[in-house]
XYZ file of C-alpha atoms in Angstrom:
337
model
C -118.181 22.650 1.593
C -115.222 20.810 1.856
C -112.677 21.314 -0.365
C -110.349 18.383 -0.657
C -111.869 14.938 0.635
C -110.103 12.527 1.971
C -111.603 8.637 1.012
C -112.465 8.637 4.846
C -114.787 10.958 4.058
C -115.706 10.170 0.414
C -117.320 7.073 1.544
C -118.891 8.248 5.209
C -120.514 10.581 2.476
C -121.275 8.376 -0.245
C -122.792 6.314 3.241
C -124.960 9.095 5.117
C -126.299 10.470 1.298
C -127.330 7.215 -0.782
C -130.460 5.192 -1.075
C -129.853 1.229 -1.367
C -126.480 1.756 -2.881
C -125.582 -1.461 -1.282
C -126.940 -3.132 -4.232
C -124.355 -1.524 -6.163
C -121.417 -3.938 -7.712
C -118.198 -2.806 -8.423
C -118.633 0.546 -10.850
C -121.388 1.337 -12.942
C -121.699 1.574 -16.233
C -125.441 2.925 -16.922
C -125.750 5.790 -14.578
C -129.410 8.409 -15.092
C -129.253 11.679 -13.633
C -132.660 12.730 -12.632
C -131.618 16.456 -12.983
C -129.644 18.454 -15.409
C -127.293 19.899 -13.545
C -126.422 16.271 -12.584
C -127.315 15.604 -16.194
C -124.210 17.753 -16.917
C -121.557 17.218 -14.165
C -121.844 13.498 -15.058
C -121.119 14.684 -18.743
C -117.512 16.548 -18.330
C -117.059 13.146 -15.939
C -117.520 10.662 -18.085
C -120.275 10.581 -20.477
C -119.946 7.288 -21.660
C -122.064 6.192 -18.194
C -124.885 8.416 -19.307
C -128.045 5.787 -19.534
C -131.213 8.818 -20.198
C -131.378 12.155 -20.216
C -133.583 14.511 -18.605
C -134.808 16.549 -22.512
C -134.343 16.706 -25.622
C -131.474 18.698 -26.921
C -131.750 21.843 -28.735
C -130.350 22.705 -32.163
C -127.742 25.042 -30.537
C -126.841 22.507 -27.906
C -126.319 19.363 -31.074
C -122.735 20.524 -32.535
C -121.474 20.205 -28.658
C -122.732 17.280 -27.546
C -121.447 13.610 -28.214
C -123.622 11.874 -30.392
C -124.482 9.082 -28.525
C -125.407 11.055 -25.632
C -127.664 12.566 -28.398
C -129.174 9.352 -28.811
C -130.000 8.539 -25.631
C -134.187 8.578 -24.466
C -135.351 11.421 -22.963
C -136.545 10.332 -19.304
C -137.251 13.333 -17.772
C -136.323 14.423 -14.648
C -136.471 17.306 -11.856
C -136.291 20.457 -12.673
C -138.970 22.792 -12.594
C -142.838 23.568 -13.544
C -144.106 20.254 -11.897
C -141.655 18.553 -14.214
C -140.812 14.935 -12.836
C -139.050 11.559 -14.919
C -141.027 8.626 -16.536
C -140.735 5.981 -14.721
C -141.606 3.528 -17.037
C -138.789 4.345 -18.817
C -136.408 4.908 -16.252
C -137.233 0.605 -15.471
C -136.515 0.324 -19.320
C -133.103 1.773 -19.372
C -132.660 0.380 -15.683
C -129.355 1.974 -14.956
C -127.436 1.168 -12.028
C -127.210 4.194 -10.075
C -129.566 7.384 -10.030
C -128.386 10.715 -9.381
C -130.415 13.130 -7.283
C -130.117 16.603 -6.891
C -129.128 16.957 -2.391
C -131.978 19.121 -2.039
C -134.992 17.644 -2.590
C -133.975 14.078 -0.081
C -136.880 13.683 1.427
C -139.810 15.114 -0.212
C -143.392 13.900 -1.787
C -142.399 14.339 -5.161
C -139.359 12.390 -5.454
C -140.401 9.246 -3.051
C -143.717 9.128 -5.268
C -141.210 8.557 -7.977
C -138.326 6.952 -6.802
C -139.814 4.891 -3.663
C -140.950 1.909 -5.637
C -137.675 1.511 -7.311
C -135.067 0.145 -5.048
C -131.956 1.857 -7.073
C -129.205 3.114 -5.517
C -129.335 6.483 -5.409
C -126.806 8.998 -5.158
C -127.821 12.705 -3.680
C -125.449 15.527 -4.811
C -124.994 19.631 -5.029
C -124.746 20.949 -8.032
C -125.854 24.571 -7.930
C -122.972 26.935 -6.152
C -120.312 26.325 -7.678
C -118.265 25.108 -4.811
C -120.284 22.180 -4.977
C -118.515 20.442 -8.046
C -114.890 20.977 -5.949
C -116.984 17.828 -3.422
C -119.311 17.012 -6.555
C -116.816 15.970 -8.748
C -114.583 14.433 -6.300
C -117.298 11.607 -4.999
C -118.765 11.426 -8.937
C -114.951 11.046 -9.749
C -114.561 8.103 -6.938
C -117.816 6.232 -7.636
C -117.300 6.074 -11.638
C -113.736 5.753 -11.388
C -112.706 8.808 -12.837
C -110.451 10.308 -9.822
C -107.854 11.112 -12.425
C -110.602 12.697 -14.415
C -112.209 14.842 -11.704
C -108.832 16.134 -10.627
C -108.523 17.809 -13.793
C -111.780 19.161 -13.334
C -111.269 20.342 -9.431
C -108.190 21.495 -9.915
C -109.773 24.219 -13.011
C -112.801 25.317 -11.096
C -110.914 25.752 -8.155
C -108.489 27.756 -9.818
C -111.425 29.702 -10.964
C -112.898 30.288 -7.588
C -110.103 32.078 -6.463
C -110.194 34.745 -8.649
C -112.747 36.662 -6.732
C -110.934 36.901 -3.530
C -108.221 38.407 -6.174
C -110.665 40.945 -7.499
C -111.560 42.167 -3.885
C -108.240 42.547 -2.937
C -108.084 44.936 -6.259
C -110.813 46.798 -5.625
C -109.880 47.122 -1.957
C -106.334 48.403 -2.769
C -107.570 50.607 -5.693
C -110.696 52.112 -3.806
C -112.590 51.479 -6.486
C -116.975 52.121 -6.632
C -117.925 48.027 -7.889
C -118.888 47.897 -11.524
C -123.116 47.498 -11.052
C -124.777 45.117 -13.637
C -128.067 44.066 -14.716
C -129.538 40.983 -15.579
C -131.958 40.899 -17.587
C -134.192 38.316 -18.477
C -137.337 37.523 -20.190
C -138.628 38.740 -23.919
C -138.638 42.098 -22.788
C -135.669 42.144 -20.421
C -137.875 42.821 -16.819
C -137.578 40.007 -14.923
C -134.536 39.676 -12.970
C -133.112 37.970 -10.261
C -132.125 39.318 -6.731
C -128.732 40.115 -5.177
C -127.692 36.880 -2.880
C -130.128 35.045 -5.469
C -127.304 31.751 -6.656
C -128.969 32.857 -10.431
C -127.083 35.710 -10.490
C -124.022 34.544 -8.366
C -121.240 35.435 -11.034
C -122.251 38.791 -10.610
C -120.877 39.386 -7.060
C -118.177 37.009 -7.287
C -116.607 38.592 -10.555
C -116.126 42.016 -7.969
C -119.148 43.429 -9.206
C -123.044 44.770 -7.719
C -126.196 43.517 -8.729
C -127.956 46.724 -8.430
C -131.885 44.691 -8.149
C -132.243 44.444 -4.205
C -135.113 41.894 -2.787
C -136.782 41.369 -0.172
C -135.884 38.370 2.645
C -138.285 36.399 0.609
C -136.661 32.964 0.259
C -139.091 32.713 -3.195
C -138.212 35.607 -5.240
C -134.060 34.396 -4.438
C -134.450 30.473 -5.152
C -137.367 30.588 -8.178
C -136.067 34.225 -8.967
C -137.122 35.912 -12.338
C -138.025 38.536 -10.644
C -140.810 41.812 -12.447
C -139.364 45.459 -11.908
C -140.579 48.074 -14.216
C -137.858 50.037 -16.656
C -138.768 53.161 -14.900
C -136.548 50.994 -11.850
C -134.145 49.760 -14.457
C -133.727 53.375 -15.179
C -133.289 54.360 -12.012
C -130.588 51.532 -11.416
C -128.591 52.927 -14.515
C -126.483 50.064 -14.246
C -122.962 49.646 -16.088
C -123.286 46.364 -17.921
C -126.297 44.689 -18.674
C -126.435 41.131 -18.791
C -129.319 39.066 -21.535
C -130.175 35.618 -21.740
C -132.487 36.082 -24.494
C -131.101 36.639 -28.281
C -134.431 37.856 -28.727
C -133.585 41.046 -26.732
C -129.854 41.458 -27.474
C -131.156 41.479 -31.065
C -133.193 44.364 -30.504
C -131.819 46.474 -27.328
C -129.020 48.782 -29.488
C -131.995 49.708 -31.795
C -134.128 50.833 -29.683
C -134.907 54.231 -28.682
C -136.144 53.265 -25.215
C -133.011 51.156 -24.240
C -130.845 54.043 -25.249
C -132.070 55.746 -22.013
C -129.187 53.305 -19.768
C -125.665 54.121 -19.687
C -125.027 50.299 -20.693
C -126.550 50.585 -23.609
C -125.015 53.903 -24.785
C -121.527 52.902 -23.775
C -121.903 49.205 -25.697
C -121.882 47.549 -22.913
C -125.178 45.146 -23.092
C -123.850 41.715 -23.742
C -125.419 38.243 -24.617
C -124.572 35.401 -22.493
C -123.128 32.584 -23.925
C -124.999 29.335 -23.866
C -123.496 26.997 -26.216
C -123.449 24.049 -24.691
C -125.046 24.781 -21.558
C -125.529 27.986 -20.162
C -121.926 30.005 -19.492
C -124.766 32.032 -16.201
C -127.472 30.398 -15.385
C -130.653 28.645 -15.878
C -129.560 25.653 -15.339
C -126.992 25.789 -13.183
C -123.689 24.508 -14.442
C -120.024 23.497 -14.480
C -119.445 25.925 -17.783
C -120.068 28.620 -14.928
C -116.637 28.211 -13.817
C -115.456 29.446 -17.091
C -118.210 32.350 -17.588
C -116.356 34.028 -14.643
C -113.353 34.367 -16.244
C -115.816 35.929 -19.346
C -118.075 38.144 -16.731
C -114.282 39.395 -15.135
C -112.668 39.862 -18.134
C -115.940 42.145 -18.561
C -116.073 44.497 -15.206
C -112.317 44.950 -14.656
C -110.440 44.307 -17.915
C -107.783 46.962 -16.843
C -106.241 44.365 -14.546
C -107.542 41.208 -15.798
C -107.329 40.130 -19.222
C -108.318 37.005 -20.111
C -107.896 36.386 -23.909
C -111.394 35.059 -23.809
C -110.157 33.138 -26.805
C -107.388 30.610 -25.481
C -109.678 29.996 -21.935
C -112.540 29.358 -24.123
C -110.302 26.852 -26.210
C -108.878 25.405 -23.567
C -111.964 24.926 -21.582
C -113.935 22.890 -24.149
C -111.223 20.503 -24.547
C -111.037 19.945 -21.063
C -114.681 19.831 -20.152
C -116.152 19.487 -23.104
C -113.538 17.011 -24.718
C -113.945 19.261 -27.997
C -111.531 20.795 -30.562
C -113.507 24.167 -31.416
C -112.681 26.048 -34.475
C -112.388 29.684 -34.014
C -115.054 30.253 -36.237
C -116.815 28.387 -33.554
C -115.572 30.349 -30.588
C -116.538 33.118 -32.231
C -119.885 32.555 -33.012
C -119.870 31.365 -28.651
C -118.656 34.522 -28.072
C -120.672 36.361 -30.133
C -117.860 37.849 -32.169
C -119.586 40.619 -34.719
C -122.786 39.753 -33.021
C -122.218 42.970 -31.029
């Protein structure tokens, strides 16, 4: 991926990664994003252009999502478990542009859904963090929001640059990398492989994902690999990141989990998720803030982020929200640990 695209490169990308784009006259006012990562990308850039959403909003998301977006009809989308968009509803909405995951291009499912629609479609990637640098720039050009895109890209690039700083800090001080376990599921025994994009923030924060898998690409793509508690005890991670609130609420009171150093040392953390996860499932731009949050947990002696301040500034920039202190404390889980 490139980190800065020229106007010619943007035009070339659009020409090579689109269909029926010649039908698009000027800047589209109605855009349908066919997956949550692309919906979130569009939301950060220009929420007024959203035409249809992928799912019903959860109660914990609603306080942070613009009312006019919440009122958009649920069209569905491509996001696992065989889910596909409702074509009839999509035709009624009549968006001027459809955003599609680049990985879905030329797939049978995508062809079956969109093959007969003949609408302008643009393929974008929004999985790896670097995807957002080009993604925001390309989408900014298409939507006429180039200045807005540049602001988001600057933040994203600053966040990504932290990884090199951490690696240099570890090398200079001859440190062992912090060991992290990513706990999913109500029992906490589903996790992600080292190298999986689902857990990319662990490695980018200069830490080590304790769970290493075979080279099976499905394990790294779909994730939620099951392990035994005995295996987790052997790993004995320094930090546990928890996806489900159900597990976080019981982990410190469960004698079994007290066998782990991370729990004994009060270093099991619930991953912030309002309005979208800071870490994973689905991937989004929130991970640029999530990276700072995780770094503040892994190497606090060297990287002292004021996470209240960071959260306030990020939500203002990406989500156009003025958070109260109470909202920030709730998001960060202060007082819940």
